[in-house]
Each structure stands twice: as structure tokens, then as C-alpha cells.
Amino acid sequence: MTDAPILSASPILSASSVTHAFGGLIAVDGVSISVQRGEIFGLIGPNGAGKTTLFNIMTGLIAPNRGKLFFEGRETTRLPPYRIAERGIGRTFQNIRLFGELSVLENVMTGRHTRTHSNVLSGVLGLPAARAEERATRQQAMQLIDRIGLTDRAHVRAGSLPYGDQRRLEIVRALALEPRLLLLDEPAAGMNTREKQALSDFIRQVRNQYHLTIVIIEHHMPLVMGLCDRIAVMNFGQLIAIGVPAAVQRNPAVIEAYLGSRKFVDR
Amino acid sequence: MADFLSTYGSLIVSMILAAMLGLSLYLPLMSGQLSLAGAGFYALGGYIAAILSTKVFTTYSGDLYPVSYVLIEMIVAGIAAGALAVIVGILALRLRGVYLALATIAFVEILRVLSLNIDITGGAIGIFGVPQPFGTPIEYLWIALPMLLLSMLFVYRLERVRTGRALIAIREDELAAESIGINPTYHKVLAFMLSAILAGCVGALSAHVLNTWNARQGTFDAAIGHLAFVLVGGSRTFAGPVVGGLALTLLPEALRQLAGINGLPPWLAQFLREGRLILYGLLIVLGAINFPQGLITPAMFKHHRAAKDPTT
């Protein structure tokens, strides 16, 4: 079903006993995960299981109370978000967070911030190096925009795009920073079945083309099962199962977590 | 024409200075930071120019103060304001929204109280007899106009390059900006520093224009005035604060002229002469309701920009 991932011995991302509490609520409770280079790794679990909090910890938006994080062998635990992005982790958000007043093109160009270097003076003065960089950035951004079919709307305000396009644009903005690890937080939310299939194909495509590792939070089971090489299941902040999709699907603890929350049956 | 220029010379120059002060407030606003500290840097620049021109650069030949000295004062004022802004910025920009605005008001007040109480600034009396580099007020345009055009060009360019996009990204969504690798503190402090440099330079020039400098310049009231330039003119494109600064500086004078028309009922004439603060307030309220983005909006330039873009 999936293309054979290029797995290597050393994990690209590893979390060891990561714990974080909001007041009395333990959102993430001693989670240890290793994500292998090249895989598409699914993170599932009922609402409130701590998946997004784990993403926020991985990207530095939240500093964990306990535990450590490593990306490509180097510790990232207390780094600010922009440093983690510089190291090569891109992400999208559950509630889309585009720069609404900027155009589609400007959103993607902004995504190349860490890959460009002109400073305020060279930029404003339009020095040759800055101009060349700006041209290259624009071109690279247009190529990415082309991939999601928004070329003719490149100059439209990002905030005015339809929902599905905003989701895709946010993925492309994260791709613009040339991440080696991409974290997608419910990228298919609000899409219909056909759009979900197209998104799934798109995710697999970019993984293969850019040799990415992808961690994806998603509720839509057919998409997760079809797309992911491995899946981790969280419930009440804890990791309750991890493995290939078929094994996770049969895991009694997983079935109970989903049946217990009634979610699995409803959807 | 010559008549017009000599009558309205000071007005035209102060309109241009106001436009730059509006721009100065606009710069931190590009990154979503409402800072009223510009008035403080403006006061600082004015004192630097007043002190340098009355106590340091006192030997020159001829009646007029050399223009080159004014330019040197402006550079010194810009550097001092910029350096102070980096320090204040690193401390204050941890605060967000209204708290940042309050902290910057405190900064303006601290500078004002300091200038009232130390000797070098002349205490409550201030500094008199700031020497004149020009014979008539309108000639200040030789400095003020190029300065305005340069700062407009600067901001226009800034909005279209990497650093400017990073600033706007922070304004639009700081969390998202951080997660694509933009360092928010660095960029906010940068915008704050650019704003202070501009305000400092304008202050230095203003000390000469006004011929005197004291603690009544660059106060909280002035800061609110600068804010009005941006709110009325528009806060989403650099043209907004420029138009706002020009218009709101012209307005009270225009009203004063209107009040001179024969046959007006006395109460109306008096209102036109003295009610400018009421009108300001009305304009800000009406503007906020009817033109929340200000009079000048980015959409006005949109067609133009898209047409010029080679990739479309």
C-alpha cells in the first residue's frame, strides 16, 4: 500500500519520558517515541489525548515539565520554536494559522525565512545579492504553489481562500522551509472523502520527493491506516500502543480507548 | 506663491515632520507592536540637537548655522535613539498589546521627568535660541522633504522584502511566524530601533524648526497625536500614517482659516478655532467605526501591485 520507506537505525526524532501538565491535568504523561527517518508516522487517539500538546512540545511552543527531546541526535528540549524550525522541523496547526493579510505567494515566501539571509539593509537598498535571493525565493515559492494548484491565485489574500486550499497552503508554507521532519496536525480536517484521498496522495508524494519524515495527527482512520508506516496511539496523555497499522488496529487497549470514548463507533 | 510659502512655511514643514512621526509609529506596528515610545525618542533627539547646537557647535562663520551641523546632530540623535531603543526594546517587548503601550508611555514619562530635573536640558525652562540654519521656515523643506521621501521609500521597500515580511508575519500570527523560523524578539526590537532612529532624527530637526526645546515636546499628548495619525490615516500600509500626519496637522490650521470667514455665528467661529481636540476625538471615533483600517488601505494599491508583478 505505501512505498517502502527508507528506514535507518538512528531515529530522526526521539522523545524520552516527556511529561507536561496544565495545572492539575497531565496532558502528556511520560511519552517516549522514536520516529525513524523516512517514515510516515501516525499519531492517533481520542480528543484530549495529548497529541497536539506533544506536537507543541516537539516544536518548542511548550517547554515540557520533564523529559527530553532529540532531533537528528541533538537535544532540542528547551530550544525556542524558531531555533527548532531552523534545525529542520516544519509544522502545520490544527486550527489553520496562515498570515491572513499576506498573499498566498508572500505566505510561502515567508516560509523560506530560515533558508534566506538578506538583512534589512541589503533588502531595502536592493543590493544585487538580496535581489537575486528575492527572485529565487519567489520562484521557489511559485513552484510550491503550483503543486497545490493555486498559481492563478498566488496574489490573493491567504485569508480569503477556501478552507481546503488554506490547509494545503499551510502545508506548502511549512515545506518552504525545507524541513527534514514535517509535523501535520489534522491536515484532513473538514475535507470530504475525495479531498482526503488527494491529500493522502500529496503527502506521500512530498515525502518521497523531498525525502521527508512525516508525523501526522489524524482522526480519519482509513487515511491513517492507508498512509502511515507506523502508528502510535495516545489516550489520557499516555502512549498505549505503537506499531504497524494492522497490529495497532487489533490491539485490545486501542479498541477499548476508542469504544470507551464512543468516538470510534460514531465515525 | 512666494507669499503663500512665507505665510504657510512653518505649517508645511510641521506637516512633513508629522508624517514622519506617523511613519515612526507605523514601524513597530508592522510587527503588531503598539509602541508610543516614539514621542520619547523624538524628545531625546530634540534635546541632543538643542544641546549640541547651543553648547558644542558654537563656532561658525556667518549668520546662519551650518546645515552640515544640523545633519551631524541628526545622525548623533538617530544613533543615540537607536541605541537606547535596543535596550528599552529588549526589556519592554516582552510585554504584549496594551501592556507594551503602557510601558512605552512610562518610558516617555520617565524621559520627560528626567529632562525637567537635570541641568543639561535646562530644567523646566528648556533650551532657548536653538540656532537657525535657514533664513525662512519654508527652507527647512530642503532637509525635511528628502527625509520624508527617503523614509517612505525605506518602508515601502521594507514591506516587500524578507525582513518586512517577517515583521508582518509576526503581526498576523506570532506563533505561526515562530514555527517557520522567525525570531520574534529580534524582529520586534529591530522595528522598534528603526522607529526610534526616525523619531530621533525628526526630533533633532524639530528643535531647529521650533527654535526652542523643552519638556513639553514629545510628551504623552504628542504620542497620542502620533497614534491618531496612524489610526485616521491607516495602519496597514505606510501611506496611511503619512496621509494621517499631513492631514491632521493641516486640519486645525484649516479650521482656523474657516473661523475667519465673515458672517459666521460667533459660537461656530470659536468652535472652529478652539474645538480642534473635540474634532480630533470625533474623527478618531468616526474613523474607527467607518474606516477601521484607516482612510488609506492596502486594497487601494492592490490592482496596481498585481499588474506590476512579473510572475502574474
Short mmCIF file of C-alpha atoms in Angstrom, two decimals, chain A residues 48-267:
data_model
loop_
_atom_site.label_atom_id
_atom_site.label_comp_id
_atom_site.label_asym_id
_atom_site.label_seq_id
_atom_site.Cartn_x
_atom_site.Cartn_y
_atom_site.Cartn_z
CA GLY A 48 -7.86 15.46 24.53
CA ALA A 49 -5.39 12.58 24.46
CA GLY A 50 -2.44 14.97 24.33
CA LYS A 51 -1.46 14.64 20.67
CA THR A 52 -1.36 18.36 19.88
CA THR A 53 0.38 19.08 23.19
CA LEU A 54 3.05 16.58 22.18
CA PHE A 55 3.41 18.41 18.84
CA ASN A 56 3.71 21.72 20.68
CA ILE A 57 6.43 20.25 22.88
CA MET A 58 8.27 18.86 19.86
CA THR A 59 8.23 22.29 18.18
CA GLY A 60 9.19 24.26 21.30
CA LEU A 61 5.88 26.08 21.79
CA ILE A 62 5.58 24.37 25.16
CA ALA A 63 8.53 23.51 27.38
CA PRO A 64 7.89 20.08 28.93
CA ASN A 65 7.93 19.70 32.71
CA ARG A 66 10.05 16.58 32.38
CA GLY A 67 11.74 14.54 29.70
CA LYS A 68 13.99 15.20 26.75
CA LEU A 69 13.72 15.58 23.01
CA PHE A 70 16.30 14.87 20.37
CA PHE A 71 16.23 15.76 16.69
CA GLU A 72 18.87 14.13 14.50
CA GLY A 73 20.82 13.21 17.61
CA ARG A 74 20.95 16.73 19.08
CA GLU A 75 18.91 17.78 22.05
CA THR A 76 16.12 20.30 21.34
CA THR A 77 14.29 20.20 24.67
CA ARG A 78 14.48 23.86 25.70
CA LEU A 79 15.07 25.50 22.34
CA PRO A 80 12.69 28.28 21.26
CA PRO A 81 10.39 27.42 18.33
CA TYR A 82 12.31 29.41 15.75
CA ARG A 83 15.52 27.54 16.56
CA ILE A 84 13.76 24.22 16.18
CA ALA A 85 12.41 25.36 12.81
CA GLU A 86 15.95 26.35 11.81
CA ARG A 87 17.11 22.84 12.69
CA GLY A 88 14.64 21.46 10.16
CA ILE A 89 11.26 20.74 11.75
CA GLY A 90 8.24 22.19 9.96
CA ARG A 91 4.66 22.00 11.14
CA THR A 92 1.05 22.89 10.48
CA PHE A 93 -1.64 23.68 13.02
CA GLN A 94 -4.94 22.06 13.87
CA ASN A 95 -6.68 25.43 13.55
CA ILE A 96 -5.08 26.81 10.40
CA ARG A 97 -2.61 29.61 11.16
CA LEU A 98 -1.81 31.41 7.94
CA PHE A 99 -0.76 35.04 7.65
CA GLY A 100 -4.22 36.13 6.54
CA GLU A 101 -3.38 39.61 5.26
CA LEU A 102 -0.39 38.41 3.25
CA SER A 103 -0.89 36.95 -0.21
CA VAL A 104 -0.59 33.24 -0.95
CA LEU A 105 2.81 33.92 -2.52
CA GLU A 106 4.01 36.02 0.44
CA ASN A 107 2.96 33.30 2.87
CA VAL A 108 5.11 30.74 1.10
CA MET A 109 7.98 33.20 0.63
CA THR A 110 7.87 33.89 4.37
CA GLY A 111 8.17 30.14 4.85
CA ARG A 112 11.64 30.40 3.29
CA HIS A 113 12.81 32.75 6.05
CA THR A 114 15.35 30.33 7.51
CA ARG A 115 16.70 29.45 4.05
CA THR A 116 17.34 33.08 3.07
CA HIS A 117 19.74 35.55 4.57
CA SER A 118 19.35 39.10 3.26
CA ASN A 119 19.12 41.59 6.11
CA VAL A 120 17.08 44.73 6.46
CA LEU A 121 19.64 47.00 4.78
CA SER A 122 20.60 44.79 1.85
CA GLY A 123 16.92 44.11 1.28
CA VAL A 124 15.71 47.69 1.44
CA LEU A 125 18.63 49.00 -0.61
CA GLY A 126 18.02 46.25 -3.15
CA LEU A 127 21.64 45.15 -3.30
CA PRO A 128 22.31 42.62 -6.08
CA ALA A 129 22.64 39.64 -3.71
CA ALA A 130 19.38 40.48 -1.95
CA ARG A 131 17.61 40.97 -5.28
CA ALA A 132 18.83 37.64 -6.58
CA GLU A 133 17.75 35.96 -3.36
CA GLU A 134 14.33 37.57 -3.55
CA ARG A 135 13.91 36.39 -7.15
CA ALA A 136 14.97 32.86 -6.25
CA THR A 137 12.65 32.82 -3.22
CA ARG A 138 9.76 33.97 -5.37
CA GLN A 139 10.46 31.29 -7.94
CA GLN A 140 10.76 28.51 -5.37
CA ALA A 141 7.58 29.68 -3.70
CA MET A 142 5.73 29.73 -7.04
CA GLN A 143 6.84 26.16 -7.72
CA LEU A 144 5.39 25.04 -4.41
CA ILE A 145 2.19 26.99 -5.03
CA ASP A 146 1.95 25.33 -8.42
CA ARG A 147 1.95 21.93 -6.73
CA ILE A 148 -1.26 22.74 -4.91
CA GLY A 149 -2.81 24.33 -7.97
CA LEU A 150 -3.00 27.87 -6.64
CA THR A 151 -0.79 29.51 -9.26
CA ASP A 152 -3.55 31.74 -10.59
CA ARG A 153 -4.43 32.81 -7.05
CA ALA A 154 -0.87 33.50 -5.90
CA HIS A 155 -1.66 37.16 -5.29
CA VAL A 156 -4.90 36.60 -3.45
CA ARG A 157 -5.04 37.26 0.31
CA ALA A 158 -4.40 33.94 2.04
CA GLY A 159 -7.27 34.64 4.44
CA SER A 160 -9.75 34.75 1.57
CA LEU A 161 -9.00 31.24 0.28
CA PRO A 162 -11.48 28.41 0.76
CA TYR A 163 -10.82 26.15 3.71
CA GLY A 164 -9.26 23.22 1.87
CA ASP A 165 -6.87 25.49 -0.02
CA GLN A 166 -5.84 27.12 3.26
CA ARG A 167 -4.96 23.70 4.67
CA ARG A 168 -2.88 22.85 1.62
CA LEU A 169 -1.25 26.28 1.63
CA GLU A 170 -0.22 25.82 5.24
CA ILE A 171 1.46 22.52 4.37
CA VAL A 172 3.26 24.15 1.48
CA ARG A 173 4.39 27.06 3.67
CA ALA A 174 5.93 24.50 6.05
CA LEU A 175 7.55 22.72 3.09
CA ALA A 176 9.12 26.00 2.01
CA LEU A 177 11.48 25.88 4.95
CA GLU A 178 12.87 22.62 3.54
CA PRO A 179 12.23 20.63 6.70
CA ARG A 180 13.56 17.14 7.18
CA LEU A 181 10.71 16.42 9.57
CA LEU A 182 7.18 17.63 8.95
CA LEU A 183 4.51 17.57 11.65
CA LEU A 184 0.95 17.73 10.33
CA ASP A 185 -1.83 18.37 12.85
CA GLU A 186 -5.11 17.07 11.42
CA PRO A 187 -4.40 18.12 7.83
CA ALA A 188 -7.55 16.44 6.51
CA ALA A 189 -9.94 18.03 9.00
CA GLY A 190 -13.02 19.35 7.24
CA MET A 191 -12.20 17.74 3.88
CA ASN A 192 -14.52 15.39 2.01
CA THR A 193 -13.52 11.84 1.09
CA ARG A 194 -12.15 12.76 -2.31
CA GLU A 195 -10.14 15.65 -0.94
CA LYS A 196 -8.82 13.39 1.81
CA GLN A 197 -7.63 10.85 -0.77
CA ALA A 198 -5.96 13.61 -2.79
CA LEU A 199 -4.30 14.94 0.35
CA SER A 200 -3.08 11.48 1.25
CA ASP A 201 -1.52 11.10 -2.20
CA PHE A 202 0.00 14.56 -1.88
CA ILE A 203 1.57 13.75 1.48
CA ARG A 204 3.09 10.54 0.15
CA GLN A 205 4.36 12.37 -2.91
CA VAL A 206 6.15 15.10 -0.96
CA ARG A 207 7.59 12.53 1.43
CA ASN A 208 9.16 10.68 -1.50
CA GLN A 209 10.23 13.76 -3.40
CA TYR A 210 11.86 15.61 -0.51
CA HIS A 211 12.94 12.50 1.47
CA LEU A 212 10.90 13.75 4.39
CA THR A 213 9.90 12.14 7.61
CA ILE A 214 6.30 12.95 8.47
CA VAL A 215 4.40 12.72 11.73
CA ILE A 216 0.69 13.12 11.25
CA ILE A 217 -2.14 13.58 13.75
CA GLU A 218 -5.36 12.49 12.13
CA HIS A 219 -8.76 11.22 13.16
CA HIS A 220 -9.85 9.79 9.85
CA MET A 221 -8.95 6.12 10.24
CA PRO A 222 -8.95 4.99 6.57
CA LEU A 223 -6.50 7.80 5.80
CA VAL A 224 -4.24 6.99 8.74
CA MET A 225 -4.28 3.24 8.09
CA GLY A 226 -3.57 3.67 4.40
CA LEU A 227 -0.89 6.31 4.73
CA CYS A 228 1.16 5.52 7.80
CA ASP A 229 4.06 3.13 8.13
CA ARG A 230 3.69 3.06 11.89
CA ILE A 231 1.13 4.39 14.31
CA ALA A 232 1.28 5.47 17.93
CA VAL A 233 -1.91 5.67 19.96
CA MET A 234 -2.34 8.06 22.87
CA ASN A 235 -5.04 8.11 25.50
CA PHE A 236 -5.22 10.37 28.55
CA GLY A 237 -1.69 11.62 27.87
CA GLN A 238 -0.14 8.18 27.73
CA LEU A 239 1.16 6.11 24.89
CA ILE A 240 -0.97 2.97 24.84
CA ALA A 241 0.19 1.31 21.64
CA ILE A 242 2.73 1.66 18.89
CA GLY A 243 3.34 -0.42 15.78
CA VAL A 244 2.32 -1.09 12.19
CA PRO A 245 -1.31 -0.18 11.37
CA ALA A 246 -2.64 -3.73 11.23
CA ALA A 247 -1.24 -4.61 14.65
CA VAL A 248 -2.43 -1.39 16.26
CA GLN A 249 -5.92 -1.93 14.87
CA ARG A 250 -6.13 -5.28 16.64
CA ASN A 251 -4.68 -4.05 19.92
CA PRO A 252 -7.27 -4.51 22.69
CA ALA A 253 -6.19 -1.39 24.58
CA VAL A 254 -6.71 0.69 21.45
CA ILE A 255 -10.12 -0.76 20.77
CA GLU A 256 -11.14 -0.07 24.33
CA ALA A 257 -9.85 3.51 24.23
CA TYR A 258 -11.89 4.24 21.13
CA LEU A 259 -15.01 2.29 22.13
CA GLY A 260 -14.82 3.77 25.59
CA SER A 261 -14.97 7.25 24.14
CA ARG A 262 -17.78 6.30 21.70
CA LYS A 263 -15.87 8.13 19.02
CA PHE A 264 -14.84 5.09 17.04
CA VAL A 265 -18.44 3.94 16.65
CA ASP A 266 -19.80 7.36 15.76
CA ARG A 267 -17.38 7.95 12.97
#
